[in-house]
Short mmCIF file of N, CA and C in Angstrom, two decimals:
data_model
loop_
_atom_site.label_atom_id
_atom_site.label_comp_id
_atom_site.label_asym_id
_atom_site.label_seq_id
_atom_site.Cartn_x
_atom_site.Cartn_y
_atom_site.Cartn_z
N MET A 1 -73.70 70.84 -47.27
CA MET A 1 -74.78 70.48 -48.18
C MET A 1 -76.14 70.66 -47.51
N LYS A 2 -76.24 70.26 -46.21
CA LYS A 2 -77.50 70.42 -45.49
C LYS A 2 -77.88 71.89 -45.40
N THR A 3 -76.88 72.75 -45.22
CA THR A 3 -77.14 74.18 -45.14
C THR A 3 -77.69 74.70 -46.46
N LEU A 4 -77.14 74.23 -47.56
CA LEU A 4 -77.61 74.65 -48.88
C LEU A 4 -79.04 74.19 -49.11
N VAL A 5 -79.34 72.96 -48.75
CA VAL A 5 -80.70 72.43 -48.91
C VAL A 5 -81.67 73.22 -48.03
N ALA A 6 -81.27 73.50 -46.79
CA ALA A 6 -82.13 74.27 -45.88
C ALA A 6 -82.36 75.67 -46.42
N LEU A 7 -81.32 76.29 -46.95
CA LEU A 7 -81.45 77.63 -47.52
C LEU A 7 -82.39 77.62 -48.72
N LEU A 8 -82.23 76.63 -49.59
CA LEU A 8 -83.10 76.51 -50.76
C LEU A 8 -84.55 76.31 -50.32
N TYR A 9 -84.76 75.49 -49.31
CA TYR A 9 -86.11 75.27 -48.80
C TYR A 9 -86.71 76.58 -48.28
N LEU A 10 -85.92 77.35 -47.53
CA LEU A 10 -86.42 78.62 -47.00
C LEU A 10 -86.78 79.60 -48.11
N VAL A 11 -85.93 79.66 -49.14
CA VAL A 11 -86.21 80.55 -50.27
C VAL A 11 -87.50 80.15 -50.96
N LEU A 12 -87.66 78.86 -51.24
CA LEU A 12 -88.87 78.38 -51.91
C LEU A 12 -90.10 78.58 -51.02
N PHE A 13 -89.96 78.36 -49.71
CA PHE A 13 -91.05 78.57 -48.77
C PHE A 13 -91.47 80.04 -48.77
N PHE A 14 -90.48 80.94 -48.70
CA PHE A 14 -90.77 82.37 -48.71
C PHE A 14 -91.47 82.78 -50.00
N MET A 15 -90.95 82.28 -51.13
CA MET A 15 -91.55 82.65 -52.42
C MET A 15 -92.99 82.14 -52.50
N ALA A 16 -93.25 80.92 -52.06
CA ALA A 16 -94.60 80.37 -52.11
C ALA A 16 -95.54 81.14 -51.19
N ASN A 17 -95.08 81.46 -49.98
CA ASN A 17 -95.92 82.22 -49.06
C ASN A 17 -96.15 83.63 -49.55
N SER A 18 -95.13 84.24 -50.10
CA SER A 18 -95.27 85.59 -50.64
C SER A 18 -96.31 85.60 -51.75
N PHE A 19 -96.26 84.60 -52.63
CA PHE A 19 -97.20 84.50 -53.73
C PHE A 19 -98.61 84.34 -53.19
N ALA A 20 -98.78 83.47 -52.19
CA ALA A 20 -100.10 83.24 -51.63
C ALA A 20 -100.63 84.49 -50.94
N GLN A 21 -99.79 85.20 -50.21
CA GLN A 21 -100.22 86.42 -49.54
C GLN A 21 -100.63 87.47 -50.56
N GLN A 22 -99.84 87.64 -51.60
CA GLN A 22 -100.16 88.63 -52.62
C GLN A 22 -101.44 88.24 -53.34
N GLN A 23 -101.60 86.93 -53.61
CA GLN A 23 -102.79 86.47 -54.31
C GLN A 23 -104.04 86.79 -53.50
N ASN A 24 -103.99 86.57 -52.20
CA ASN A 24 -105.14 86.89 -51.37
C ASN A 24 -105.38 88.38 -51.31
N ALA A 25 -104.34 89.18 -51.37
CA ALA A 25 -104.48 90.63 -51.27
C ALA A 25 -105.00 91.27 -52.54
N ILE A 26 -104.80 90.65 -53.68
CA ILE A 26 -105.13 91.27 -54.97
C ILE A 26 -106.61 91.68 -55.04
N THR A 27 -107.47 90.87 -54.43
CA THR A 27 -108.90 91.16 -54.50
C THR A 27 -109.34 92.23 -53.50
N SER A 28 -108.48 92.57 -52.55
CA SER A 28 -108.87 93.58 -51.56
C SER A 28 -108.21 94.93 -51.79
N LEU A 29 -107.40 95.07 -52.84
CA LEU A 29 -106.76 96.34 -53.12
C LEU A 29 -107.76 97.35 -53.69
N PRO A 30 -107.52 98.65 -53.49
CA PRO A 30 -108.44 99.69 -53.98
C PRO A 30 -108.19 100.02 -55.46
N TRP A 31 -108.64 99.17 -56.35
CA TRP A 31 -108.44 99.37 -57.78
C TRP A 31 -109.29 100.53 -58.27
N ARG A 32 -108.75 101.27 -59.22
CA ARG A 32 -109.42 102.43 -59.79
C ARG A 32 -109.45 102.30 -61.31
N VAL A 33 -110.59 102.53 -61.91
CA VAL A 33 -110.75 102.48 -63.36
C VAL A 33 -110.37 103.83 -63.94
N VAL A 34 -109.55 103.82 -65.00
CA VAL A 34 -109.22 105.03 -65.75
C VAL A 34 -109.34 104.67 -67.23
N ASN A 35 -110.40 105.15 -67.86
CA ASN A 35 -110.65 104.85 -69.27
C ASN A 35 -110.43 106.09 -70.12
N ASP A 36 -110.59 105.93 -71.43
CA ASP A 36 -110.36 107.02 -72.37
C ASP A 36 -111.39 108.15 -72.25
N GLY A 37 -112.39 108.00 -71.40
CA GLY A 37 -113.34 109.07 -71.15
C GLY A 37 -112.66 110.32 -70.61
N VAL A 38 -111.47 110.17 -70.01
CA VAL A 38 -110.73 111.34 -69.52
C VAL A 38 -110.34 112.26 -70.67
N MET A 39 -110.40 111.74 -71.92
CA MET A 39 -110.09 112.57 -73.09
C MET A 39 -111.20 112.51 -74.14
N GLY A 40 -112.40 112.14 -73.70
CA GLY A 40 -113.55 112.16 -74.61
C GLY A 40 -113.94 110.82 -75.19
N GLY A 41 -113.18 109.77 -74.95
CA GLY A 41 -113.48 108.46 -75.51
C GLY A 41 -114.70 107.81 -74.87
N LEU A 42 -115.10 106.68 -75.44
CA LEU A 42 -116.32 106.01 -75.00
C LEU A 42 -116.09 104.59 -74.47
N SER A 43 -114.83 104.19 -74.26
CA SER A 43 -114.55 102.86 -73.73
C SER A 43 -115.08 102.74 -72.31
N GLN A 44 -115.43 101.51 -71.93
CA GLN A 44 -115.95 101.26 -70.59
C GLN A 44 -115.25 100.03 -70.02
N SER A 45 -115.02 100.06 -68.71
CA SER A 45 -114.47 98.89 -68.05
C SER A 45 -114.90 98.88 -66.59
N SER A 46 -114.73 97.73 -65.98
CA SER A 46 -115.06 97.58 -64.57
C SER A 46 -114.14 96.54 -63.95
N ILE A 47 -114.18 96.50 -62.63
CA ILE A 47 -113.40 95.54 -61.86
C ILE A 47 -114.39 94.79 -60.99
N ALA A 48 -114.22 93.48 -60.93
CA ALA A 48 -115.09 92.66 -60.08
C ALA A 48 -114.26 91.58 -59.43
N VAL A 49 -114.58 91.28 -58.18
CA VAL A 49 -113.94 90.15 -57.50
C VAL A 49 -114.71 88.90 -57.92
N ASN A 50 -113.97 87.91 -58.36
CA ASN A 50 -114.57 86.66 -58.84
C ASN A 50 -113.86 85.51 -58.14
N GLY A 51 -114.30 85.18 -56.95
CA GLY A 51 -113.64 84.13 -56.18
C GLY A 51 -112.30 84.60 -55.67
N ASP A 52 -111.23 83.93 -56.09
CA ASP A 52 -109.88 84.25 -55.61
C ASP A 52 -109.10 85.15 -56.56
N HIS A 53 -109.80 85.75 -57.53
CA HIS A 53 -109.10 86.64 -58.46
C HIS A 53 -109.98 87.85 -58.79
N MET A 54 -109.34 88.83 -59.41
CA MET A 54 -110.02 90.03 -59.84
C MET A 54 -110.23 89.94 -61.34
N GLN A 55 -111.37 90.45 -61.82
CA GLN A 55 -111.63 90.47 -63.26
C GLN A 55 -111.73 91.91 -63.73
N PHE A 56 -110.88 92.25 -64.69
CA PHE A 56 -110.88 93.54 -65.36
C PHE A 56 -111.52 93.28 -66.73
N SER A 57 -112.68 93.89 -66.97
CA SER A 57 -113.37 93.59 -68.23
C SER A 57 -114.12 94.83 -68.71
N GLY A 58 -114.53 94.77 -69.96
CA GLY A 58 -115.28 95.88 -70.52
C GLY A 58 -115.28 95.84 -72.03
N ARG A 59 -115.33 97.03 -72.60
CA ARG A 59 -115.37 97.18 -74.06
C ARG A 59 -114.54 98.39 -74.45
N VAL A 60 -113.59 98.17 -75.36
CA VAL A 60 -112.77 99.27 -75.90
C VAL A 60 -113.46 99.79 -77.15
N SER A 61 -113.66 101.11 -77.19
CA SER A 61 -114.28 101.77 -78.33
C SER A 61 -113.27 102.75 -78.93
N LEU A 62 -113.19 102.75 -80.24
CA LEU A 62 -112.33 103.71 -80.94
C LEU A 62 -113.09 104.99 -81.29
N ASP A 63 -114.39 105.01 -81.01
CA ASP A 63 -115.22 106.18 -81.30
C ASP A 63 -114.77 107.38 -80.48
N ASN A 64 -114.95 108.56 -81.06
CA ASN A 64 -114.69 109.82 -80.37
C ASN A 64 -113.23 109.93 -79.90
N ASN A 65 -112.32 109.41 -80.72
CA ASN A 65 -110.87 109.43 -80.43
C ASN A 65 -110.49 108.63 -79.18
N GLY A 66 -111.27 107.60 -78.89
CA GLY A 66 -110.98 106.75 -77.74
C GLY A 66 -110.04 105.61 -78.13
N GLY A 67 -109.95 104.64 -77.23
CA GLY A 67 -109.15 103.47 -77.57
C GLY A 67 -108.41 102.83 -76.42
N PHE A 68 -108.73 103.16 -75.15
CA PHE A 68 -108.07 102.43 -74.07
C PHE A 68 -108.97 102.32 -72.85
N ALA A 69 -108.70 101.28 -72.08
CA ALA A 69 -109.33 101.08 -70.78
C ALA A 69 -108.22 100.60 -69.84
N SER A 70 -108.29 101.04 -68.59
CA SER A 70 -107.23 100.65 -67.65
C SER A 70 -107.74 100.63 -66.22
N VAL A 71 -106.96 99.93 -65.39
CA VAL A 71 -107.17 99.92 -63.94
C VAL A 71 -105.80 100.09 -63.28
N ARG A 72 -105.82 100.66 -62.09
CA ARG A 72 -104.56 100.81 -61.34
C ARG A 72 -104.85 100.82 -59.85
N THR A 73 -103.81 100.55 -59.08
CA THR A 73 -103.93 100.54 -57.63
C THR A 73 -102.58 100.83 -57.00
N PRO A 74 -102.59 101.42 -55.80
CA PRO A 74 -101.33 101.55 -55.07
C PRO A 74 -100.84 100.15 -54.67
N LEU A 75 -99.58 99.89 -54.88
CA LEU A 75 -98.98 98.62 -54.46
C LEU A 75 -97.48 98.83 -54.36
N ARG A 76 -96.96 98.59 -53.19
CA ARG A 76 -95.52 98.74 -52.96
C ARG A 76 -94.93 97.38 -52.63
N PRO A 77 -93.93 96.94 -53.38
CA PRO A 77 -93.28 95.67 -53.05
C PRO A 77 -92.72 95.72 -51.63
N THR A 78 -92.76 94.58 -50.96
CA THR A 78 -92.31 94.53 -49.56
C THR A 78 -90.83 94.24 -49.43
N SER A 79 -90.16 93.89 -50.52
CA SER A 79 -88.73 93.62 -50.44
C SER A 79 -88.08 93.95 -51.78
N ALA A 80 -86.77 94.00 -51.77
CA ALA A 80 -86.04 94.22 -53.02
C ALA A 80 -86.34 93.06 -53.96
N SER A 81 -86.66 93.38 -55.19
CA SER A 81 -87.05 92.36 -56.17
C SER A 81 -86.36 92.62 -57.48
N ASP A 82 -86.19 91.56 -58.27
CA ASP A 82 -85.65 91.76 -59.61
C ASP A 82 -86.55 91.16 -60.68
N ILE A 83 -87.66 90.54 -60.27
CA ILE A 83 -88.66 90.08 -61.23
C ILE A 83 -90.05 90.33 -60.65
N VAL A 84 -91.03 90.41 -61.53
CA VAL A 84 -92.42 90.46 -61.12
C VAL A 84 -93.14 89.37 -61.90
N GLN A 85 -93.97 88.61 -61.19
CA GLN A 85 -94.75 87.56 -61.83
C GLN A 85 -96.22 87.90 -61.74
N LEU A 86 -96.90 87.73 -62.87
CA LEU A 86 -98.33 87.94 -62.95
C LEU A 86 -98.99 86.58 -63.18
N ARG A 87 -100.02 86.31 -62.46
CA ARG A 87 -100.82 85.11 -62.70
C ARG A 87 -102.13 85.61 -63.28
N ILE A 88 -102.33 85.35 -64.59
CA ILE A 88 -103.45 85.95 -65.32
C ILE A 88 -104.14 84.91 -66.21
N ARG A 89 -105.37 85.22 -66.55
CA ARG A 89 -106.11 84.46 -67.57
C ARG A 89 -106.74 85.48 -68.49
N GLY A 90 -106.41 85.39 -69.75
CA GLY A 90 -106.86 86.41 -70.69
C GLY A 90 -107.84 85.90 -71.72
N ASP A 91 -107.94 86.68 -72.77
CA ASP A 91 -108.91 86.44 -73.83
C ASP A 91 -108.26 86.42 -75.21
N GLY A 92 -106.94 86.36 -75.26
CA GLY A 92 -106.22 86.39 -76.53
C GLY A 92 -105.73 87.77 -76.92
N ASN A 93 -106.13 88.80 -76.19
CA ASN A 93 -105.66 90.16 -76.46
C ASN A 93 -104.29 90.41 -75.86
N THR A 94 -103.67 91.49 -76.28
CA THR A 94 -102.41 91.96 -75.70
C THR A 94 -102.73 93.06 -74.70
N TYR A 95 -102.11 92.96 -73.53
CA TYR A 95 -102.32 93.93 -72.46
C TYR A 95 -100.99 94.56 -72.08
N GLN A 96 -101.07 95.63 -71.32
CA GLN A 96 -99.90 96.27 -70.75
C GLN A 96 -99.96 96.13 -69.24
N PHE A 97 -98.82 95.78 -68.65
CA PHE A 97 -98.66 95.87 -67.20
C PHE A 97 -97.88 97.14 -66.97
N ARG A 98 -98.38 98.01 -66.12
CA ARG A 98 -97.83 99.35 -65.96
C ARG A 98 -97.41 99.58 -64.52
N LEU A 99 -96.21 100.13 -64.35
CA LEU A 99 -95.67 100.45 -63.03
C LEU A 99 -95.39 101.95 -62.96
N ARG A 100 -95.65 102.53 -61.81
CA ARG A 100 -95.31 103.93 -61.58
C ARG A 100 -94.49 104.03 -60.30
N MET A 101 -93.45 104.84 -60.35
CA MET A 101 -92.62 105.07 -59.18
C MET A 101 -93.05 106.36 -58.48
N SER A 102 -94.33 106.68 -58.61
CA SER A 102 -94.90 107.87 -58.01
C SER A 102 -96.33 107.55 -57.61
N ALA A 103 -96.82 108.20 -56.59
CA ALA A 103 -98.20 108.01 -56.16
C ALA A 103 -99.14 108.97 -56.87
N SER A 104 -98.61 109.85 -57.71
CA SER A 104 -99.46 110.83 -58.38
C SER A 104 -100.37 110.17 -59.41
N TYR A 105 -101.48 110.82 -59.67
CA TYR A 105 -102.48 110.29 -60.60
C TYR A 105 -101.97 110.23 -62.03
N ASP A 106 -101.21 111.23 -62.43
CA ASP A 106 -100.72 111.32 -63.80
C ASP A 106 -99.21 111.33 -63.79
N GLY A 107 -98.61 111.01 -64.91
CA GLY A 107 -97.16 111.02 -65.00
C GLY A 107 -96.66 109.81 -65.75
N PRO A 108 -95.35 109.67 -65.86
CA PRO A 108 -94.77 108.58 -66.62
C PRO A 108 -95.08 107.21 -66.00
N ALA A 109 -95.15 106.21 -66.87
CA ALA A 109 -95.36 104.83 -66.44
C ALA A 109 -94.37 103.94 -67.16
N TYR A 110 -93.90 102.92 -66.47
CA TYR A 110 -93.06 101.89 -67.06
C TYR A 110 -93.99 100.81 -67.58
N VAL A 111 -93.89 100.49 -68.87
CA VAL A 111 -94.86 99.66 -69.55
C VAL A 111 -94.20 98.40 -70.12
N ALA A 112 -94.82 97.25 -69.82
CA ALA A 112 -94.41 95.98 -70.42
C ALA A 112 -95.66 95.35 -71.04
N LYS A 113 -95.59 94.99 -72.30
CA LYS A 113 -96.72 94.36 -72.98
C LYS A 113 -96.61 92.85 -72.84
N PHE A 114 -97.77 92.20 -72.74
CA PHE A 114 -97.80 90.74 -72.73
C PHE A 114 -99.05 90.26 -73.45
N MET A 115 -98.91 89.14 -74.15
CA MET A 115 -100.02 88.54 -74.87
C MET A 115 -100.67 87.49 -73.98
N THR A 116 -101.97 87.36 -74.12
CA THR A 116 -102.68 86.35 -73.37
C THR A 116 -103.14 85.23 -74.30
N GLN A 117 -103.37 84.08 -73.71
CA GLN A 117 -103.97 82.95 -74.42
C GLN A 117 -105.41 82.86 -73.94
N ALA A 118 -106.34 82.78 -74.86
CA ALA A 118 -107.75 82.78 -74.50
C ALA A 118 -108.09 81.66 -73.53
N ASN A 119 -108.74 82.05 -72.43
CA ASN A 119 -109.27 81.11 -71.43
C ASN A 119 -108.23 80.18 -70.83
N SER A 120 -107.00 80.63 -70.73
CA SER A 120 -105.92 79.80 -70.20
C SER A 120 -105.14 80.59 -69.15
N TRP A 121 -104.98 80.00 -67.96
CA TRP A 121 -104.17 80.65 -66.93
C TRP A 121 -102.71 80.61 -67.35
N GLN A 122 -102.02 81.73 -67.15
CA GLN A 122 -100.61 81.87 -67.50
C GLN A 122 -99.88 82.56 -66.36
N THR A 123 -98.59 82.28 -66.26
CA THR A 123 -97.71 83.04 -65.39
C THR A 123 -96.78 83.83 -66.30
N VAL A 124 -96.84 85.13 -66.18
CA VAL A 124 -96.01 86.03 -66.97
C VAL A 124 -94.91 86.55 -66.05
N THR A 125 -93.64 86.35 -66.44
CA THR A 125 -92.51 86.81 -65.64
C THR A 125 -91.83 87.97 -66.37
N LEU A 126 -91.67 89.08 -65.66
CA LEU A 126 -91.09 90.28 -66.25
C LEU A 126 -89.91 90.76 -65.42
N ARG A 127 -88.90 91.26 -66.11
CA ARG A 127 -87.73 91.87 -65.47
C ARG A 127 -87.74 93.36 -65.79
N ALA A 128 -86.97 94.13 -65.07
CA ALA A 128 -86.94 95.58 -65.28
C ALA A 128 -86.66 95.94 -66.74
N GLU A 129 -85.80 95.18 -67.40
CA GLU A 129 -85.45 95.50 -68.78
C GLU A 129 -86.59 95.24 -69.77
N ASP A 130 -87.67 94.59 -69.33
CA ASP A 130 -88.84 94.35 -70.18
C ASP A 130 -89.75 95.58 -70.26
N PHE A 131 -89.50 96.58 -69.44
CA PHE A 131 -90.36 97.76 -69.35
C PHE A 131 -89.75 98.94 -70.11
N ASN A 132 -90.62 99.74 -70.73
CA ASN A 132 -90.23 100.97 -71.40
C ASN A 132 -90.96 102.13 -70.74
N LEU A 133 -90.27 103.22 -70.51
CA LEU A 133 -90.87 104.39 -69.90
C LEU A 133 -91.68 105.15 -70.94
N GLN A 134 -92.94 105.48 -70.56
CA GLN A 134 -93.84 106.19 -71.46
C GLN A 134 -94.61 107.26 -70.68
N PHE A 135 -95.05 108.25 -71.43
CA PHE A 135 -95.98 109.24 -70.89
C PHE A 135 -97.09 109.40 -71.90
N ARG A 136 -98.30 109.00 -71.51
CA ARG A 136 -99.47 109.06 -72.38
C ARG A 136 -99.22 108.37 -73.72
N GLY A 137 -98.58 107.22 -73.67
CA GLY A 137 -98.35 106.41 -74.87
C GLY A 137 -97.13 106.78 -75.68
N ARG A 138 -96.42 107.82 -75.26
CA ARG A 138 -95.23 108.23 -76.01
C ARG A 138 -93.97 107.84 -75.23
N PRO A 139 -92.97 107.30 -75.92
CA PRO A 139 -91.74 106.88 -75.22
C PRO A 139 -90.98 108.06 -74.63
N ILE A 140 -90.37 107.80 -73.48
CA ILE A 140 -89.47 108.77 -72.83
C ILE A 140 -88.11 108.11 -72.77
N SER A 141 -87.10 108.79 -73.29
CA SER A 141 -85.77 108.18 -73.35
C SER A 141 -84.84 108.61 -72.23
N ASN A 142 -85.17 109.65 -71.49
CA ASN A 142 -84.21 110.17 -70.51
C ASN A 142 -84.73 110.13 -69.07
N GLY A 143 -85.63 109.22 -68.78
CA GLY A 143 -86.19 109.13 -67.43
C GLY A 143 -85.34 108.26 -66.52
N PRO A 144 -85.71 108.21 -65.26
CA PRO A 144 -84.96 107.39 -64.30
C PRO A 144 -85.13 105.90 -64.61
N GLN A 145 -84.14 105.12 -64.23
CA GLN A 145 -84.18 103.68 -64.43
C GLN A 145 -85.22 103.07 -63.49
N LEU A 146 -85.96 102.09 -63.98
CA LEU A 146 -86.97 101.42 -63.17
C LEU A 146 -86.32 100.65 -62.03
N SER A 147 -86.84 100.84 -60.84
CA SER A 147 -86.44 100.08 -59.67
C SER A 147 -87.70 99.51 -59.04
N PHE A 148 -87.84 98.18 -59.02
CA PHE A 148 -89.03 97.58 -58.43
C PHE A 148 -89.20 98.01 -56.97
N ALA A 149 -88.10 98.26 -56.28
CA ALA A 149 -88.17 98.68 -54.88
C ALA A 149 -88.84 100.03 -54.71
N ARG A 150 -88.89 100.83 -55.77
CA ARG A 150 -89.49 102.17 -55.69
C ARG A 150 -90.89 102.24 -56.30
N VAL A 151 -91.44 101.12 -56.72
CA VAL A 151 -92.77 101.09 -57.31
C VAL A 151 -93.81 101.49 -56.26
N GLU A 152 -94.73 102.35 -56.68
CA GLU A 152 -95.82 102.77 -55.79
C GLU A 152 -97.20 102.45 -56.35
N GLN A 153 -97.28 102.21 -57.67
CA GLN A 153 -98.56 101.87 -58.30
C GLN A 153 -98.35 100.80 -59.36
N VAL A 154 -99.36 99.96 -59.52
CA VAL A 154 -99.36 98.99 -60.61
C VAL A 154 -100.69 99.12 -61.34
N GLY A 155 -100.70 98.69 -62.59
CA GLY A 155 -101.95 98.74 -63.34
C GLY A 155 -101.91 97.89 -64.59
N PHE A 156 -103.06 97.75 -65.20
CA PHE A 156 -103.22 97.03 -66.46
C PHE A 156 -103.96 97.93 -67.42
N LEU A 157 -103.61 97.82 -68.71
CA LEU A 157 -104.23 98.66 -69.74
C LEU A 157 -104.39 97.83 -71.00
N ILE A 158 -105.49 98.04 -71.68
CA ILE A 158 -105.68 97.48 -73.02
C ILE A 158 -105.87 98.65 -73.96
N ALA A 159 -105.15 98.62 -75.09
CA ALA A 159 -105.19 99.73 -76.05
C ALA A 159 -104.77 99.18 -77.41
N ASP A 160 -104.00 99.96 -78.16
CA ASP A 160 -103.44 99.55 -79.45
C ASP A 160 -104.51 99.12 -80.44
N LYS A 161 -105.61 99.87 -80.48
CA LYS A 161 -106.70 99.66 -81.44
C LYS A 161 -107.35 98.27 -81.33
N GLN A 162 -107.32 97.68 -80.12
CA GLN A 162 -107.98 96.39 -79.88
C GLN A 162 -109.43 96.66 -79.49
N GLN A 163 -110.23 96.95 -80.47
CA GLN A 163 -111.62 97.33 -80.28
C GLN A 163 -112.47 96.13 -79.92
N GLY A 164 -113.43 96.34 -79.02
CA GLY A 164 -114.38 95.29 -78.69
C GLY A 164 -114.30 94.86 -77.23
N ASP A 165 -115.02 93.80 -76.93
CA ASP A 165 -115.08 93.28 -75.57
C ASP A 165 -113.74 92.68 -75.16
N PHE A 166 -113.43 92.78 -73.87
CA PHE A 166 -112.21 92.18 -73.34
C PHE A 166 -112.45 91.70 -71.92
N SER A 167 -111.58 90.80 -71.48
CA SER A 167 -111.66 90.30 -70.10
C SER A 167 -110.29 89.75 -69.70
N LEU A 168 -109.79 90.24 -68.57
CA LEU A 168 -108.51 89.79 -68.03
C LEU A 168 -108.71 89.45 -66.56
N ASP A 169 -108.48 88.19 -66.20
CA ASP A 169 -108.52 87.76 -64.80
C ASP A 169 -107.12 87.86 -64.22
N ILE A 170 -107.03 88.43 -63.02
CA ILE A 170 -105.74 88.64 -62.36
C ILE A 170 -105.81 87.97 -61.00
N ALA A 171 -104.98 86.93 -60.83
CA ALA A 171 -104.97 86.19 -59.56
C ALA A 171 -103.82 86.65 -58.66
N ALA A 172 -102.72 87.13 -59.24
CA ALA A 172 -101.58 87.53 -58.42
C ALA A 172 -100.65 88.48 -59.17
N ILE A 173 -100.07 89.37 -58.41
CA ILE A 173 -98.96 90.22 -58.84
C ILE A 173 -97.92 90.04 -57.75
N ASP A 174 -96.80 89.44 -58.10
CA ASP A 174 -95.84 89.09 -57.06
C ASP A 174 -94.44 89.57 -57.45
N PHE A 175 -93.87 90.44 -56.64
CA PHE A 175 -92.51 90.89 -56.84
C PHE A 175 -91.59 89.92 -56.10
N LEU A 176 -90.63 89.34 -56.83
CA LEU A 176 -89.78 88.29 -56.29
C LEU A 176 -88.31 88.58 -56.54
N THR A 177 -87.48 87.88 -55.81
CA THR A 177 -86.04 87.90 -56.06
C THR A 177 -85.68 86.57 -56.69
N SER A 178 -85.07 86.61 -57.87
CA SER A 178 -84.71 85.37 -58.55
C SER A 178 -83.55 84.69 -57.82
N ILE A 179 -83.48 83.40 -58.01
CA ILE A 179 -82.43 82.61 -57.34
C ILE A 179 -81.20 82.57 -58.21
#
């Protein structure tokens, strides 16, 4: 029984430290903005460090065939994981968390949508089966299965005709192993 308690303590300690390390790292990652301007749109967004979290904010415009704003960064999980947890504060909009198993700028992304509650911190927990493979917004049915261990990029995107101002605070992205 003591061994089981000690093991549980170690797992919880590792998970808490991993979360804290990732949380501190989130603001120092090289985030890159990719908006609909790549195809003629007029949406704008930016990234700012705001204390212990990053803020992704801007304005989505549907003008000129636009309609999305996004950010992404290289991020490789440090261990085998079967869940990813996001610590976020939103504005009531729906966002996408996007994973790529490639370091290339363009290509397929594994997409999981999540809704935010305005001005409220939330922990969003996602499993591999919550993601759908897409390329430029279109589903792909015959791609490789998502493996968190092979993730090379993460990102956030707002789209789906959600026109207007938006703001998403991101405090942590943590790849974990469930107990």
